[in-house]
Amino acid sequence: MKKQFCLRSIMINILLVGLIGYGYYNLKSNSVYYAKKTPHKEGTEPVLMMLVDNLAWIYKPEIKEIKYEGEGKSTIKIYSDKKNQAGFLTTANKNGKKGYLFDNIKARTIVEFDSGFNAIKMYNTSESIQEIDFTKK
């Protein structure tokens, strides 16, 4: 009787771990799809956030102008037609807060985003790094 209970308990635990693991994998690998279909606040970009945050888990199609780097910091590199890097999007941690960074090399502009993918700072890097106030109208 004890052996039967123990075996049943082990099988239930294995099934539970398998279901939780499958659920975790499904959420990570399909996060971009879920972000696209989920309602969100105007001004946020959940698709880009999930793309960068879960780069190691998602399907990455072969596109000649885009390269993905998941080792260390998740980075999406964008190339021009001439195979020169035109910019990149990556995760960033500043003062212990999660955020994102977009660098448009061709336009010599860097945009810093908060954890909700709202732009917080913009820099012009043409001569030296100069902060641009883009909130004024």
Coordinates of C-alpha atoms in Angstrom, one line a residue, residues 74-122:
S74 CA 20.4 40.2 -26.1
T75 CA 21.1 42.3 -29.1
I76 CA 19.5 42.8 -32.5
K77 CA 21.9 44.3 -35.0
I78 CA 20.5 46.0 -38.1
Y79 CA 22.6 46.2 -41.3
S80 CA 22.3 48.4 -44.4
D81 CA 22.3 46.9 -47.9
K82 CA 26.1 47.3 -48.0
K83 CA 26.6 45.0 -45.0
N84 CA 27.6 47.9 -42.8
Q85 CA 26.0 48.0 -39.4
A86 CA 23.3 50.7 -39.3
G87 CA 22.1 50.3 -35.7
F88 CA 21.2 48.0 -32.9
L89 CA 18.6 47.4 -30.2
T90 CA 19.7 45.9 -26.9
T91 CA 18.7 45.6 -23.2
A92 CA 20.3 48.0 -20.8
N93 CA 20.5 48.3 -17.0
K94 CA 21.1 51.8 -15.6
N95 CA 21.1 52.4 -11.9
G96 CA 19.7 49.0 -11.3
K97 CA 16.7 49.6 -13.5
K98 CA 15.9 47.6 -16.6
G99 CA 15.6 49.4 -19.9
Y100 CA 16.5 49.3 -23.6
L101 CA 18.9 51.1 -25.9
F102 CA 18.5 51.8 -29.6
D103 CA 21.5 53.2 -31.5
N104 CA 21.0 54.4 -35.0
I105 CA 24.6 54.6 -36.2
K106 CA 23.7 56.1 -39.6
A107 CA 21.7 59.0 -38.1
R108 CA 24.1 59.3 -35.1
T109 CA 21.3 59.1 -32.6
I110 CA 20.9 57.0 -29.4
V111 CA 17.5 56.6 -27.8
E112 CA 17.2 55.3 -24.2
F113 CA 14.0 53.6 -23.2
D114 CA 12.6 52.6 -19.8
S115 CA 11.3 49.1 -18.8
G116 CA 7.9 49.9 -20.5
F117 CA 9.7 50.9 -23.7
N118 CA 8.9 54.6 -23.3
A119 CA 11.6 56.9 -24.7
I120 CA 13.2 58.8 -21.8
K121 CA 16.4 60.3 -23.3
M122 CA 17.8 60.9 -26.7

